[in-house]
């Protein structure tokens, strides 16, 4: 069989790197659950008509069909007994669209407000590049209400995600927050004819220079040159304190919606003030618009210091009518964090790595094949107390067995007693210390009990100075 050709856009992690990803997922899950968020997992496939409503990425949706589908009417989509054999299915490109469907489908069994977190792969058929993949994992949290959802949940979701990411050994992260009511009210107060178009053009400021965006505001939103200039003045405001109020008011625009958005944005800043630290910051950035139409209030994008080339590594906001069955509306607020987008570049550059490629903390040595039952009993006693271990594959000189442990990153080698009445011994192969030990009571240091995330300080410092 010929050697396989790698597929671009589908990152596969080696065991040590996968250990990092699993530790990150475990940490995020722990923080989310501390705040009462329940975990769910949605199916990978959704009807194409529902996916197409979820965003402007129709050309990037992967269609799901069987290989022998041609000419078979039952293969055109879901034939799971509901009679809808002509439904066309696609793989979900984010976790928000399937979550909205999940809420509608299971509303009768859920208690509202419903707090969920979801960590799953997604698929998007775009051109692969650093930070953008065809298969990637996201971590989402959302709070969804029934007909109404008080604003304090916007602050809560932001605080939870700040605390979740602050617990991770990542480069510094910046939460850039805005409010769609604020910018929409500002554009209304200016008298811009097409407010929605104006929001879409402002959202392009991270890709185009200000002069180009000003031209787009005139061409697509019907703005005058002066109105376009004032839109850009608003978009340049970026502060993390209450000076935001004065900066916006100084632009001389009056509108009730603007006032409500400004109050909500200040509430988010004030509400996060006690959870930000050296690793995570929160600030108002009035350039942030997020192009999707379903955002109605708070919007946020998350950036990683030293990796601004990746653009946002997370984002989200308030959506007042993403899920609606015609009788009941389910407003919500949520944030998505791009695990793959964040971790794969950090792993490839050596900023993060796993402490070892295997979960084993102990390698149980084997004097000879006849003593394998003894080594197996030692391993069983360690595992009974949740100490991960493995027995060496074949009896060799102890020096080779130690080198085997070194190659796999296993910190301890256990030597069962070879003489009646003798003591077992355990060796820390890093320091060379070897002591008597009992498999019924010995425990490794906490830092060695499981594979951990190792941060390369030199790599992090280098990135931050670039």
mmCIF file with all atom_site columns, N, CA and C in Angstrom, residues 52 121 264 323:
data_model
loop_
_atom_site.group_PDB
_atom_site.id
_atom_site.type_symbol
_atom_site.label_atom_id
_atom_site.label_alt_id
_atom_site.label_comp_id
_atom_site.label_asym_id
_atom_site.label_entity_id
_atom_site.label_seq_id
_atom_site.pdbx_PDB_ins_code
_atom_site.Cartn_x
_atom_site.Cartn_y
_atom_site.Cartn_z
_atom_site.occupancy
_atom_site.B_iso_or_equiv
_atom_site.pdbx_formal_charge
_atom_site.auth_seq_id
_atom_site.auth_comp_id
_atom_site.auth_asym_id
_atom_site.auth_atom_id
_atom_site.pdbx_PDB_model_num
ATOM 1  N N  . UNK A 1 52  ? -28.388 26.844 5.515  1.00 0.00 ? 52  UNK A N  1
ATOM 2  C CA . UNK A 1 52  ? -28.253 28.021 4.652  1.00 0.00 ? 52  UNK A CA 1
ATOM 3  C C  . UNK A 1 52  ? -28.799 29.271 5.317  1.00 0.00 ? 52  UNK A C  1
ATOM 4  N N  . UNK A 1 121 ? -16.541 18.884 16.905 1.00 0.00 ? 121 UNK A N  1
ATOM 5  C CA . UNK A 1 121 ? -15.991 19.266 15.596 1.00 0.00 ? 121 UNK A CA 1
ATOM 6  C C  . UNK A 1 121 ? -17.058 19.904 14.710 1.00 0.00 ? 121 UNK A C  1
ATOM 7  N N  . UNK A 1 264 ? -25.872 49.156 27.995 1.00 0.00 ? 264 UNK A N  1
ATOM 8  C CA . UNK A 1 264 ? -25.600 47.724 28.053 1.00 0.00 ? 264 UNK A CA 1
ATOM 9  C C  . UNK A 1 264 ? -24.102 47.444 27.931 1.00 0.00 ? 264 UNK A C  1
ATOM 10 N N  . UNK A 1 323 ? -33.852 31.313 17.367 1.00 0.00 ? 323 UNK A N  1
ATOM 11 C CA . UNK A 1 323 ? -34.755 30.163 17.375 1.00 0.00 ? 323 UNK A CA 1
ATOM 12 C C  . UNK A 1 323 ? -36.191 30.664 17.545 1.00 0.00 ? 323 UNK A C  1
#
